[in-house]
Amino acid sequence: MKYYDKLIFECSKEGRKGYSLPDNPYPHAEIPADLCRQDAPVLPQVSEIDVVRHYTNLSQMNFGVDTGFYPLGSCTMKYNPKINEEVASLPGFSGLHPLMDGSLAAGAAAVEEGLKKALSAITGMDSFTLAPCAGAHGELTGLMIMRQYHMDRGDLARTKVIVPDSAHGTNPASAAVCGLEVVQVKSLDNGRIDVEALKPLLGPDIAGIMMTNPNTLGLFETQIEEIASLVHGCGGLLYYDGANMNPLMGMVRPGDMGFDIMHLNLHKTFSTPHGGGGPGSGPVGVAKHLAGCLDKIHVSGFHGNFGVALKAYAYILSLGKEHIRQVGQFSVLSANYIKESLKDVYKLPIPDVCKHEFVFDGLVDDGSSRSEDGHGATTLDVAKRLLDFGFHAPTIYFPLLFHQALMIEPTETESKETIDDFIAVMRQIAAEAAEDPSMLRSAPHNTPIRRPDETTAARQPILRWVKTPLA
Ligand SMILES: *Cc1c(COP(=O)(O)O)cnc(C)c1O
C-alpha cells in the first residue's frame, strides 16, 4: 500500500481545514432548534491537497476508455471525441430549459431536426423520435409502435413476438414489459437464425420479430431478405435492435433490409460514453407506413436526453458522409484482425468473417491436463488476468450459446499498435494457462480489488467507508 492510498478518514487530523470562507456580510439568523442536528457530522478534517489526492486516486482505481483499451463485446466502448462534449456544453444549449417558449429554442429544434434527418439517412428509416432515454427504452417504444400498428388495423390477435436465442437480454425483457409473449427461435451451428425453425412459428398471432444484423455473435444474417419476406408474409413486422450500429455505418441500412422499426443507442455508436449509468438515448425510427403510429406513442416528458442528441449530431457532422463509412470498415477490420491473430490459441467456434465483434469459446489449451488438480484456466481467469496488463476484460459468458464465451469488440478507434499489444498479451495469457493455470486462477494480482463476489457487489454494494477497508 502506498502512503497516499490511505482513505480520507484515516488522514483526518483534529482542527485541520481544507477551506476558508469569506466573512459573512449578512445579519445573523437563528435556525429553529427543531431543524438543527443533535450531533456534529462525522467528517474528515483534512486539507485541500488531501481531498484532491483522495478523489484523483479514487478516479484512477476505476477503468474507463480514457485510461485503456476496452474490448467489451456488444457494447461499443469506443473513444468519444472530446469536441462533442464541448459542443454539448456550449452555454446556449446547456442553459436551455424544457419549459422555455419554443421561439427561444429554435437552435435546439434545428439540432433535433438535423439529427433525425441524419439518422434517417444512415439507417434508411423514414422518421425518428429522440424521446427514449436508453436502448431498452427504445425497444419498448418500438414494440408499443408495433402493437399500435396492429391495433389500428383491428388485428388484436397478434400477441407474440419472436426473438432469436442469441438476442441481447433486453429484447425479451422489453417484449414482456410491453405485454407481448416471447417465442424463441433457435440459431444454427453457424450462428445464424434457423429459417426452417422460424417458418412454423409464423402465423396470425405473431406481432413481429426482433432481430439485430449483424447478430449478437457479430455475424451477418445472410438470409435477411427471406426472413423479412416470411415475417411480412404472415402479417408481422420486423424490429431492428440497432444498439451497435458501428459495422453498418455507411455500408448497409436496416431500412433497405426490410426492417419496419428500429432503435439506435446514441450512447454506444454515436459518441456518448456509457457504462456508468449516465444519460443515454435510444432514438426510434420507423418506415413510412408506421409514421402515424410513431406520433401516437409518448414515452417520456419533453425531448429525451438532449445533451446526448447534441453529441451525436456533432459526431455525425464532424465525420461527414465520406468518413462515416470508415467507422464500419475499421470496426470490422479490427475485429477480424484480432480473431485471425488469436484463433490458434483460443477456440473459435464459428470461423466466418465477422462484423464488429466475435466470440471465442475458451482456450485451446487451458492447462488442465498438466495442472495438479486437473482444473484448467477458464474464460473468467483469462478476463481477470487481462486486468493485470491494463486491458479491460471482454464480455464473458455471453452469449449463452457457448460455455466459455469470450466476446471481443475492439471498435474502430484503436490504433494498430494498441491492438497488437492486446494480441500479444492474449497470447501470453494463453501460454501462462498452458504452463500454470493456477497462476491465472488467482489473477488479477495488481488491481486495487482482486476478485469481488460480483453478485454481492452488485446487489449489496458497500458504499460507505468502514473502519476495516477491503483487504
Ligand atoms: C446495449 C444494448 C442494448 C440495451 O441498451 P441500454 O441503453 O443499455 O438499455 C440492447 N441491445 C443491444 C444489442 C445492446 O448492445
GROMACS .gro file of C-alpha atoms and ligand atoms in nm:
model
  486
    1MET     CA    1   0.000   0.000   0.000
    2LYS     CA    2   0.132   0.342  -0.094
    3TYR     CA    3   0.106   0.619   0.165
    4TYR     CA    4  -0.147   0.807  -0.049
    5ASP     CA    5  -0.377   0.505  -0.073
    6LYS     CA    6  -0.490   0.584   0.278
    7LEU     CA    7  -0.856   0.664   0.285
    8ILE     CA    8  -0.951   1.018   0.358
    9PHE     CA    9  -1.093   0.935   0.700
   10GLU     CA   10  -0.758   0.794   0.801
   11CYS     CA   11  -0.585   1.123   0.710
   12SER     CA   12  -0.816   1.320   0.936
   13LYS     CA   13  -0.646   1.539   1.196
   14GLU     CA   14  -0.837   1.736   1.458
   15GLY     CA   15  -0.862   2.103   1.360
   16ARG     CA   16  -0.719   2.072   1.007
   17LYS     CA   17  -0.917   2.256   0.742
   18GLY     CA   18  -0.935   2.250   0.361
   19TYR     CA   19  -1.134   2.567   0.314
   20SER     CA   20  -1.154   2.929   0.421
   21LEU     CA   21  -1.485   3.106   0.394
   22PRO     CA   22  -1.519   3.483   0.342
   23ASP     CA   23  -1.665   3.687   0.627
   24ASN     CA   24  -2.042   3.660   0.630
   25PRO     CA   25  -2.185   4.003   0.534
   26TYR     CA   26  -2.542   3.903   0.623
   27PRO     CA   27  -2.718   3.952   0.956
   28HIS     CA   28  -2.716   3.656   1.190
   29ALA     CA   29  -3.022   3.433   1.150
   30GLU     CA   30  -3.131   3.194   1.419
   31ILE     CA   31  -3.211   2.840   1.290
   32PRO     CA   32  -3.512   2.688   1.472
   33ALA     CA   33  -3.391   2.432   1.723
   34ASP     CA   34  -3.601   2.151   1.577
   35LEU     CA   35  -3.422   2.192   1.244
   36CYS     CA   36  -3.077   2.165   1.395
   37ARG     CA   37  -2.899   1.830   1.415
   38GLN     CA   38  -2.815   1.698   1.758
   39ASP     CA   39  -2.472   1.557   1.688
   40ALA     CA   40  -2.192   1.707   1.484
   41PRO     CA   41  -2.142   1.530   1.149
   42VAL     CA   42  -1.850   1.288   1.136
   43LEU     CA   43  -1.648   1.445   0.856
   44PRO     CA   44  -1.279   1.403   0.794
   45GLN     CA   45  -1.077   1.708   0.887
   46VAL     CA   46  -0.832   1.735   0.603
   47SER     CA   47  -0.650   1.988   0.387
   48GLU     CA   48  -0.735   2.071   0.027
   49ILE     CA   49  -0.449   1.861  -0.110
   50ASP     CA   50  -0.571   1.557   0.086
   51VAL     CA   51  -0.910   1.596  -0.080
   52VAL     CA   52  -0.761   1.641  -0.428
   53ARG     CA   53  -0.543   1.332  -0.387
   54HIS     CA   54  -0.828   1.131  -0.243
   55TYR     CA   55  -1.059   1.189  -0.537
   56THR     CA   56  -0.790   1.175  -0.803
   57ASN     CA   57  -0.665   0.842  -0.667
   58LEU     CA   58  -1.018   0.708  -0.642
   59SER     CA   59  -1.081   0.801  -1.006
   60GLN     CA   60  -0.776   0.600  -1.105
   61MET     CA   61  -0.897   0.287  -0.932
   62ASN     CA   62  -1.164   0.268  -1.198
   63PHE     CA   63  -1.127   0.159  -1.558
   64GLY     CA   64  -1.251   0.370  -1.846
   65VAL     CA   65  -1.195   0.406  -2.215
   66ASP     CA   66  -0.993   0.720  -2.143
   67THR     CA   67  -0.742   0.512  -1.947
   68GLY     CA   68  -0.718   0.193  -2.153
   69PHE     CA   69  -0.842  -0.040  -2.426
   70TYR     CA   70  -1.192  -0.165  -2.353
   71PRO     CA   71  -1.286  -0.452  -2.588
   72LEU     CA   72  -1.623  -0.527  -2.425
   73GLY     CA   73  -1.837  -0.719  -2.675
   74SER     CA   74  -2.185  -0.599  -2.772
   75CYS     CA   75  -2.112  -0.270  -2.603
   76THR     CA   76  -1.916  -0.046  -2.843
   77MET     CA   77  -1.688   0.108  -2.580
   78LYS     CA   78  -1.520   0.336  -2.827
   79TYR     CA   79  -1.337   0.660  -2.781
   80ASN     CA   80  -1.567   0.960  -2.777
   81PRO     CA   81  -1.401   1.270  -2.920
   82LYS     CA   82  -1.385   1.549  -2.662
   83ILE     CA   83  -1.502   1.810  -2.913
   84ASN     CA   84  -1.850   1.662  -2.888
   85GLU     CA   85  -1.853   1.718  -2.511
   86GLU     CA   86  -1.750   2.077  -2.572
   87VAL     CA   87  -2.032   2.131  -2.819
   88ALA     CA   88  -2.283   1.981  -2.575
   89SER     CA   89  -2.172   2.219  -2.300
   90LEU     CA   90  -2.196   2.540  -2.503
   91PRO     CA   91  -2.396   2.775  -2.280
   92GLY     CA   92  -2.657   2.841  -2.550
   93PHE     CA   93  -2.750   2.473  -2.528
   94SER     CA   94  -2.675   2.384  -2.168
   95GLY     CA   95  -2.874   2.683  -2.042
   96LEU     CA   96  -3.197   2.578  -2.215
   97HIS     CA   97  -3.498   2.484  -2.006
   98PRO     CA   98  -3.753   2.232  -2.135
   99LEU     CA   99  -4.041   2.464  -2.047
  100MET     CA  100  -3.890   2.754  -2.240
  101ASP     CA  101  -4.100   2.904  -2.515
  102GLY     CA  102  -4.025   2.729  -2.845
  103SER     CA  103  -3.943   3.060  -3.013
  104LEU     CA  104  -3.642   3.091  -2.780
  105ALA     CA  105  -3.513   2.741  -2.856
  106ALA     CA  106  -3.516   2.741  -3.235
  107GLY     CA  107  -3.149   2.637  -3.244
  108ALA     CA  108  -3.218   2.328  -3.034
  109ALA     CA  109  -3.514   2.239  -3.256
  110ALA     CA  110  -3.289   2.271  -3.562
  111VAL     CA  111  -3.036   2.033  -3.399
  112GLU     CA  112  -3.311   1.779  -3.335
  113GLU     CA  113  -3.441   1.803  -3.689
  114GLY     CA  114  -3.090   1.780  -3.833
  115LEU     CA  115  -3.008   1.476  -3.620
  116LYS     CA  116  -3.330   1.297  -3.712
  117LYS     CA  117  -3.257   1.358  -4.079
  118ALA     CA  118  -2.902   1.227  -4.043
  119LEU     CA  119  -3.023   0.915  -3.858
  120SER     CA  120  -3.277   0.854  -4.134
  121ALA     CA  121  -3.003   0.882  -4.394
  122ILE     CA  122  -2.778   0.639  -4.202
  123THR     CA  123  -3.048   0.380  -4.132
  124GLY     CA  124  -3.291   0.411  -4.423
  125MET     CA  125  -3.582   0.477  -4.186
  126ASP     CA  126  -3.846   0.737  -4.272
  127SER     CA  127  -3.883   0.921  -3.940
  128PHE     CA  128  -3.737   0.923  -3.588
  129THR     CA  129  -3.828   1.017  -3.234
  130LEU     CA  130  -3.549   1.120  -2.996
  131ALA     CA  131  -3.761   1.073  -2.682
  132PRO     CA  132  -3.644   0.731  -2.548
  133CYS     CA  133  -3.366   0.758  -2.290
  134ALA     CA  134  -3.191   0.419  -2.336
  135GLY     CA  135  -3.165   0.129  -2.574
  136ALA     CA  136  -3.414  -0.080  -2.379
  137HIS     CA  137  -3.645   0.222  -2.359
  138GLY     CA  138  -3.622   0.244  -2.739
  139GLU     CA  139  -3.711  -0.126  -2.767
  140LEU     CA  140  -4.017  -0.074  -2.552
  141THR     CA  141  -4.116   0.231  -2.758
  142GLY     CA  142  -4.069   0.038  -3.082
  143LEU     CA  143  -4.277  -0.255  -2.958
  144MET     CA  144  -4.553  -0.016  -2.848
  145ILE     CA  145  -4.550   0.121  -3.203
  146MET     CA  146  -4.571  -0.236  -3.334
  147ARG     CA  147  -4.870  -0.308  -3.112
  148GLN     CA  148  -5.034   0.024  -3.207
  149TYR     CA  149  -4.999  -0.066  -3.575
  150HIS     CA  150  -5.185  -0.395  -3.529
  151MET     CA  151  -5.447  -0.235  -3.304
  152ASP     CA  152  -5.515   0.042  -3.556
  153ARG     CA  153  -5.596  -0.228  -3.808
  154GLY     CA  154  -5.824  -0.408  -3.563
  155ASP     CA  155  -5.585  -0.705  -3.564
  156LEU     CA  156  -5.593  -0.786  -3.192
  157ALA     CA  157  -5.477  -1.146  -3.207
  158ARG     CA  158  -5.110  -1.057  -3.258
  159THR     CA  159  -4.974  -1.103  -2.908
  160LYS     CA  160  -4.647  -1.287  -2.971
  161VAL     CA  161  -4.304  -1.164  -3.070
  162ILE     CA  162  -4.024  -1.385  -3.199
  163VAL     CA  163  -3.676  -1.338  -3.051
  164PRO     CA  164  -3.366  -1.537  -3.154
  165ASP     CA  165  -3.181  -1.729  -2.881
  166SER     CA  166  -2.871  -1.515  -2.943
  167ALA     CA  167  -3.059  -1.189  -2.870
  168HIS     CA  168  -2.943  -0.927  -2.620
  169GLY     CA  169  -3.121  -0.985  -2.288
  170THR     CA  170  -3.313  -0.659  -2.311
  171ASN     CA  171  -3.508  -0.785  -2.617
  172PRO     CA  172  -3.721  -1.049  -2.445
  173ALA     CA  173  -3.744  -0.826  -2.136
  174SER     CA  174  -3.883  -0.532  -2.337
  175ALA     CA  175  -4.132  -0.760  -2.512
  176ALA     CA  176  -4.253  -0.890  -2.176
  177VAL     CA  177  -4.286  -0.536  -2.034
  178CYS     CA  178  -4.490  -0.446  -2.344
  179GLY     CA  179  -4.728  -0.732  -2.264
  180LEU     CA  180  -4.617  -0.949  -2.556
  181GLU     CA  181  -4.542  -1.317  -2.531
  182VAL     CA  182  -4.187  -1.412  -2.631
  183VAL     CA  183  -4.132  -1.704  -2.869
  184GLN     CA  184  -3.772  -1.811  -2.912
  185VAL     CA  185  -3.623  -1.911  -3.244
  186LYS     CA  186  -3.308  -2.123  -3.249
  187SER     CA  187  -2.976  -2.046  -3.410
  188LEU     CA  188  -2.795  -2.286  -3.639
  189ASP     CA  189  -2.443  -2.408  -3.564
  190ASN     CA  190  -2.318  -2.131  -3.793
  191GLY     CA  191  -2.471  -1.873  -3.557
  192ARG     CA  192  -2.748  -1.759  -3.791
  193ILE     CA  193  -3.123  -1.782  -3.738
  194ASP     CA  194  -3.260  -2.122  -3.837
  195VAL     CA  195  -3.505  -2.018  -4.111
  196GLU     CA  196  -3.662  -2.365  -4.119
  197ALA     CA  197  -3.731  -2.339  -3.743
  198LEU     CA  198  -3.876  -1.991  -3.796
  199LYS     CA  199  -4.134  -2.093  -4.056
  200PRO     CA  200  -4.365  -2.300  -3.830
  201LEU     CA  201  -4.371  -2.017  -3.570
  202LEU     CA  202  -4.525  -1.771  -3.814
  203GLY     CA  203  -4.900  -1.720  -3.808
  204PRO     CA  204  -5.188  -1.482  -3.731
  205ASP     CA  205  -5.078  -1.445  -3.365
  206ILE     CA  206  -4.732  -1.305  -3.450
  207ALA     CA  207  -4.687  -0.930  -3.396
  208GLY     CA  208  -4.334  -0.937  -3.530
  209ILE     CA  209  -3.972  -1.042  -3.485
  210MET     CA  210  -3.691  -0.865  -3.301
  211MET     CA  211  -3.351  -0.905  -3.462
  212THR     CA  212  -3.016  -0.746  -3.495
  213ASN     CA  213  -2.799  -0.778  -3.801
  214PRO     CA  214  -2.514  -0.840  -3.762
  215ASN     CA  215  -2.645  -1.050  -3.477
  216THR     CA  216  -2.510  -1.070  -3.125
  217LEU     CA  217  -2.237  -1.310  -3.240
  218GLY     CA  218  -2.116  -1.042  -3.480
  219LEU     CA  219  -2.240  -1.239  -3.781
  220PHE     CA  220  -2.436  -1.104  -4.074
  221GLU     CA  221  -2.772  -1.275  -4.122
  222THR     CA  222  -2.727  -1.364  -4.487
  223GLN     CA  223  -3.089  -1.479  -4.521
  224ILE     CA  224  -3.232  -1.150  -4.402
  225GLU     CA  225  -3.431  -1.090  -4.722
  226GLU     CA  226  -3.601  -1.427  -4.694
  227ILE     CA  227  -3.670  -1.373  -4.322
  228ALA     CA  228  -3.821  -1.030  -4.399
  229SER     CA  229  -4.050  -1.165  -4.666
  230LEU     CA  230  -4.161  -1.459  -4.444
  231VAL     CA  231  -4.242  -1.236  -4.147
  232HIS     CA  232  -4.416  -0.973  -4.361
  233GLY     CA  233  -4.597  -1.254  -4.541
  234CYS     CA  234  -4.762  -1.363  -4.215
  235GLY     CA  235  -4.862  -1.005  -4.133
  236GLY     CA  236  -4.586  -0.938  -3.878
  237LEU     CA  237  -4.336  -0.652  -3.856
  238LEU     CA  238  -3.956  -0.656  -3.831
  239TYR     CA  239  -3.791  -0.481  -3.539
  240TYR     CA  240  -3.420  -0.399  -3.561
  241ASP     CA  241  -3.205  -0.367  -3.249
  242GLY     CA  242  -2.951  -0.110  -3.369
  243ALA     CA  243  -2.769  -0.059  -3.038
  244ASN     CA  244  -2.439  -0.140  -3.208
  245MET     CA  245  -2.462   0.026  -3.548
  246ASN     CA  246  -2.084   0.056  -3.587
  247PRO     CA  247  -2.027  -0.213  -3.850
  248LEU     CA  248  -2.310  -0.095  -4.072
  249MET     CA  249  -2.244   0.276  -4.068
  250GLY     CA  250  -2.226   0.400  -4.424
  251MET     CA  251  -2.227   0.042  -4.556
  252VAL     CA  252  -2.576  -0.112  -4.527
  253ARG     CA  253  -2.909   0.022  -4.398
  254PRO     CA  254  -3.167  -0.169  -4.189
  255GLY     CA  255  -3.444   0.013  -4.381
  256ASP     CA  256  -3.315  -0.141  -4.703
  257MET     CA  257  -3.307  -0.489  -4.545
  258GLY     CA  258  -3.682  -0.470  -4.484
  259PHE     CA  259  -3.697  -0.362  -4.120
  260ASP     CA  260  -4.002  -0.157  -4.017
  261ILE     CA  261  -3.897  -0.027  -3.675
  262MET     CA  262  -3.560   0.015  -3.507
  263HIS     CA  263  -3.376   0.185  -3.226
  264LEU     CA  264  -3.021   0.316  -3.205
  265ASN     CA  265  -2.807   0.366  -2.898
  266LEU     CA  266  -2.659   0.713  -2.933
  267HIS     CA  267  -2.459   0.623  -2.619
  268LYS     CA  268  -2.272   0.346  -2.795
  269THR     CA  269  -2.242   0.423  -3.161
  270PHE     CA  270  -2.277   0.800  -3.162
  271SER     CA  271  -2.025   0.936  -2.919
  272THR     CA  272  -2.163   0.941  -2.568
  273PRO     CA  273  -1.954   0.748  -2.316
  274HIS     CA  274  -2.154   0.482  -2.135
  275GLY     CA  275  -2.121   0.207  -1.882
  276GLY     CA  276  -2.151   0.412  -1.566
  277GLY     CA  277  -2.527   0.452  -1.584
  278GLY     CA  278  -2.504   0.804  -1.723
  279PRO     CA  279  -2.753   0.964  -1.959
  280GLY     CA  280  -2.838   0.762  -2.267
  281SER     CA  281  -3.054   0.798  -2.572
  282GLY     CA  282  -3.235   0.535  -2.777
  283PRO     CA  283  -3.399   0.709  -3.074
  284VAL     CA  284  -3.661   0.503  -3.256
  285GLY     CA  285  -3.703   0.511  -3.632
  286VAL     CA  286  -3.990   0.375  -3.838
  287ALA     CA  287  -4.063   0.306  -4.203
  288LYS     CA  288  -4.308   0.532  -4.386
  289HIS     CA  289  -4.619   0.321  -4.327
  290LEU     CA  290  -4.567   0.347  -3.948
  291ALA     CA  291  -4.513   0.723  -3.921
  292GLY     CA  292  -4.872   0.768  -3.797
  293CYS     CA  293  -4.817   0.518  -3.513
  294LEU     CA  294  -4.495   0.689  -3.408
  295ASP     CA  295  -4.688   1.010  -3.340
  296LYS     CA  296  -4.931   0.829  -3.108
  297ILE     CA  297  -4.669   0.688  -2.869
  298HIS     CA  298  -4.543   0.904  -2.584
  299VAL     CA  299  -4.274   0.756  -2.364
  300SER     CA  300  -4.100   1.044  -2.194
  301GLY     CA  301  -4.160   1.401  -2.097
  302PHE     CA  302  -4.009   1.670  -2.318
  303HIS     CA  303  -3.740   1.575  -2.568
  304GLY     CA  304  -3.534   1.293  -2.418
  305ASN     CA  305  -3.169   1.350  -2.330
  306PHE     CA  306  -3.094   1.650  -2.545
  307GLY     CA  307  -2.725   1.667  -2.449
  308VAL     CA  308  -2.673   1.318  -2.587
  309ALA     CA  309  -2.851   1.413  -2.910
  310LEU     CA  310  -2.619   1.714  -2.942
  311LYS     CA  311  -2.309   1.499  -2.907
  312ALA     CA  312  -2.442   1.257  -3.169
  313TYR     CA  313  -2.512   1.539  -3.412
  314ALA     CA  314  -2.167   1.691  -3.359
  315TYR     CA  315  -2.013   1.346  -3.411
  316ILE     CA  316  -2.203   1.280  -3.734
  317LEU     CA  317  -2.130   1.624  -3.878
  318SER     CA  318  -1.760   1.606  -3.789
  319LEU     CA  319  -1.724   1.269  -3.964
  320GLY     CA  320  -1.937   1.363  -4.262
  321LYS     CA  321  -2.074   1.130  -4.524
  322GLU     CA  322  -1.731   1.039  -4.659
  323HIS     CA  323  -1.578   0.931  -4.325
  324ILE     CA  324  -1.874   0.771  -4.151
  325ARG     CA  325  -1.821   0.475  -4.382
  326GLN     CA  326  -1.476   0.422  -4.231
  327VAL     CA  327  -1.636   0.357  -3.891
  328GLY     CA  328  -1.797   0.050  -4.039
  329GLN     CA  329  -1.487  -0.057  -4.228
  330PHE     CA  330  -1.237  -0.013  -3.943
  331SER     CA  331  -1.455  -0.169  -3.673
  332VAL     CA  332  -1.492  -0.480  -3.890
  333LEU     CA  333  -1.124  -0.486  -3.986
  334SER     CA  334  -1.009  -0.457  -3.621
  335ALA     CA  335  -1.235  -0.742  -3.508
  336ASN     CA  336  -1.127  -0.976  -3.787
  337TYR     CA  337  -0.760  -0.892  -3.731
  338ILE     CA  338  -0.780  -0.991  -3.364
  339LYS     CA  339  -0.985  -1.302  -3.441
  340GLU     CA  340  -0.738  -1.428  -3.702
  341SER     CA  341  -0.434  -1.343  -3.485
  342LEU     CA  342  -0.558  -1.546  -3.187
  343LYS     CA  343  -0.757  -1.836  -3.328
  344ASP     CA  344  -0.467  -2.081  -3.292
  345VAL     CA  345  -0.467  -2.034  -2.911
  346TYR     CA  346  -0.835  -1.954  -2.839
  347LYS     CA  347  -1.117  -2.177  -2.965
  348LEU     CA  348  -1.311  -2.012  -3.246
  349PRO     CA  349  -1.644  -2.193  -3.276
  350ILE     CA  350  -1.762  -2.002  -3.584
  351PRO     CA  351  -1.476  -1.931  -3.823
  352ASP     CA  352  -1.659  -1.698  -4.064
  353VAL     CA  353  -1.566  -1.339  -4.138
  354CYS     CA  354  -1.724  -1.143  -3.855
  355LYS     CA  355  -1.854  -0.790  -3.839
  356HIS     CA  356  -1.769  -0.564  -3.542
  357GLU     CA  357  -1.731  -0.843  -3.285
  358PHE     CA  358  -1.678  -1.216  -3.249
  359VAL     CA  359  -1.683  -1.489  -2.986
  360PHE     CA  360  -1.413  -1.728  -2.868
  361ASP     CA  361  -1.511  -2.033  -2.665
  362GLY     CA  362  -1.226  -2.050  -2.413
  363LEU     CA  363  -0.867  -2.160  -2.459
  364VAL     CA  364  -0.738  -2.425  -2.697
  365ASP     CA  365  -0.504  -2.546  -2.419
  366ASP     CA  366  -0.630  -2.446  -2.074
  367GLY     CA  367  -0.355  -2.640  -1.896
  368SER     CA  368  -0.597  -2.880  -1.722
  369SER     CA  369  -0.407  -3.191  -1.831
  370ARG     CA  370  -0.089  -3.063  -1.665
  371SER     CA  371  -0.235  -2.898  -1.356
  372GLU     CA  372  -0.222  -3.084  -1.025
  373ASP     CA  373  -0.595  -3.067  -0.958
  374GLY     CA  374  -0.700  -3.127  -1.319
  375HIS     CA  375  -0.863  -2.783  -1.342
  376GLY     CA  376  -0.760  -2.555  -1.624
  377ALA     CA  377  -0.790  -2.182  -1.671
  378THR     CA  378  -1.140  -2.063  -1.758
  379THR     CA  379  -1.268  -1.764  -1.950
  380LEU     CA  380  -1.314  -1.584  -1.619
  381ASP     CA  381  -0.944  -1.641  -1.539
  382VAL     CA  382  -0.838  -1.500  -1.877
  383ALA     CA  383  -1.059  -1.196  -1.823
  384LYS     CA  384  -0.917  -1.133  -1.475
  385ARG     CA  385  -0.559  -1.177  -1.592
  386LEU     CA  386  -0.608  -0.915  -1.867
  387LEU     CA  387  -0.669  -0.657  -1.594
  388ASP     CA  388  -0.312  -0.706  -1.471
  389PHE     CA  389  -0.191  -0.577  -1.806
  390GLY     CA  390  -0.417  -0.271  -1.807
  391PHE     CA  391  -0.675  -0.404  -2.053
  392HIS     CA  392  -1.042  -0.416  -1.970
  393ALA     CA  393  -1.188  -0.766  -1.996
  394PRO     CA  394  -1.405  -0.866  -2.292
  395THR     CA  395  -1.767  -0.967  -2.234
  396ILE     CA  396  -1.766  -1.316  -2.079
  397TYR     CA  397  -2.019  -1.598  -2.064
  398PHE     CA  398  -2.243  -1.420  -2.315
  399PRO     CA  399  -2.398  -1.513  -2.549
  400LEU     CA  400  -2.512  -1.829  -2.374
  401LEU     CA  401  -2.468  -2.042  -2.685
  402PHE     CA  402  -2.114  -2.135  -2.575
  403HIS     CA  403  -1.986  -2.248  -2.234
  404GLN     CA  404  -1.672  -2.035  -2.222
  405ALA     CA  405  -1.782  -1.738  -2.434
  406LEU     CA  406  -1.532  -1.453  -2.460
  407MET     CA  407  -1.679  -1.182  -2.677
  408ILE     CA  408  -1.447  -0.920  -2.820
  409GLU     CA  409  -1.541  -0.590  -2.983
  410PRO     CA  410  -1.238  -0.368  -3.043
  411THR     CA  411  -1.424  -0.080  -3.220
  412GLU     CA  412  -1.272   0.143  -3.485
  413THR     CA  413  -1.099   0.393  -3.258
  414GLU     CA  414  -0.795   0.186  -3.151
  415SER     CA  415  -0.462   0.211  -3.329
  416LYS     CA  416  -0.298  -0.097  -3.478
  417GLU     CA  417  -0.024  -0.065  -3.211
  418THR     CA  418  -0.278  -0.090  -2.928
  419ILE     CA  419  -0.449  -0.384  -3.092
  420ASP     CA  420  -0.112  -0.555  -3.141
  421ASP     CA  421  -0.032  -0.506  -2.772
  422PHE     CA  422  -0.365  -0.664  -2.683
  423ILE     CA  423  -0.299  -0.960  -2.912
  424ALA     CA  424   0.046  -1.009  -2.760
  425VAL     CA  425  -0.098  -1.010  -2.408
  426MET     CA  426  -0.377  -1.251  -2.503
  427ARG     CA  427  -0.110  -1.485  -2.644
  428GLN     CA  428   0.100  -1.452  -2.330
  429ILE     CA  429  -0.205  -1.538  -2.116
  430ALA     CA  430  -0.272  -1.844  -2.332
  431ALA     CA  431   0.089  -1.954  -2.276
  432GLU     CA  432   0.058  -1.895  -1.900
  433ALA     CA  433  -0.261  -2.102  -1.890
  434ALA     CA  434  -0.092  -2.392  -2.063
  435GLU     CA  435   0.203  -2.380  -1.822
  436ASP     CA  436   0.047  -2.297  -1.487
  437PRO     CA  437  -0.330  -2.237  -1.479
  438SER     CA  438  -0.321  -2.180  -1.101
  439MET     CA  439  -0.140  -1.851  -1.157
  440LEU     CA  440  -0.431  -1.734  -1.375
  441ARG     CA  441  -0.687  -1.859  -1.130
  442SER     CA  442  -0.557  -1.618  -0.867
  443ALA     CA  443  -0.544  -1.318  -1.106
  444PRO     CA  444  -0.569  -1.022  -1.104
  445HIS     CA  445  -0.258  -0.964  -0.896
  446ASN     CA  446  -0.216  -0.588  -0.912
  447THR     CA  447  -0.559  -0.423  -0.919
  448PRO     CA  448  -0.700  -0.233  -0.618
  449ILE     CA  449  -0.964  -0.503  -0.568
  450ARG     CA  450  -0.899  -0.858  -0.681
  451ARG     CA  451  -1.195  -1.092  -0.714
  452PRO     CA  452  -1.504  -0.948  -0.554
  453ASP     CA  453  -1.818  -1.157  -0.522
  454GLU     CA  454  -1.978  -0.993  -0.823
  455THR     CA  455  -2.338  -1.070  -0.730
  456THR     CA  456  -2.300  -0.935  -0.377
  457ALA     CA  457  -2.104  -0.636  -0.508
  458ALA     CA  458  -2.393  -0.551  -0.738
  459ARG     CA  459  -2.681  -0.634  -0.502
  460GLN     CA  460  -2.537  -0.521  -0.169
  461PRO     CA  461  -2.265  -0.270  -0.254
  462ILE     CA  462  -2.075  -0.121   0.038
  463LEU     CA  463  -2.098   0.247  -0.037
  464ARG     CA  464  -1.987   0.385   0.300
  465TRP     CA  465  -1.640   0.389   0.443
  466VAL     CA  466  -1.599   0.133   0.717
  467LYS     CA  467  -1.312   0.109   0.960
  468THR     CA  468  -1.170  -0.212   0.811
  469PRO     CA  469  -1.119  -0.137   0.444
  470LEU     CA  470  -1.116  -0.421   0.192
  471ALA     CA  471  -0.801  -0.629   0.210
  472LIG     C1  472  -2.662  -0.224  -2.506
  472LIG     C2  473  -2.761  -0.298  -2.585
  472LIG     C3  474  -2.898  -0.284  -2.560
  472LIG     C4  475  -2.955  -0.207  -2.442
  472LIG     O1  476  -2.921  -0.071  -2.436
  472LIG     P1  477  -2.937   0.008  -2.297
  472LIG     O2  478  -2.912   0.151  -2.332
  472LIG     O3  479  -2.835  -0.050  -2.205
  472LIG     O4  480  -3.077  -0.013  -2.247
  472LIG     C5  481  -2.986  -0.352  -2.642
  472LIG     N1  482  -2.942  -0.432  -2.742
  472LIG     C6  483  -2.810  -0.448  -2.769
  472LIG     C7  484  -2.768  -0.537  -2.882
  472LIG     C8  485  -2.715  -0.382  -2.691
  472LIG     O5  486  -2.586  -0.400  -2.716
   0.00000   0.00000   0.00000
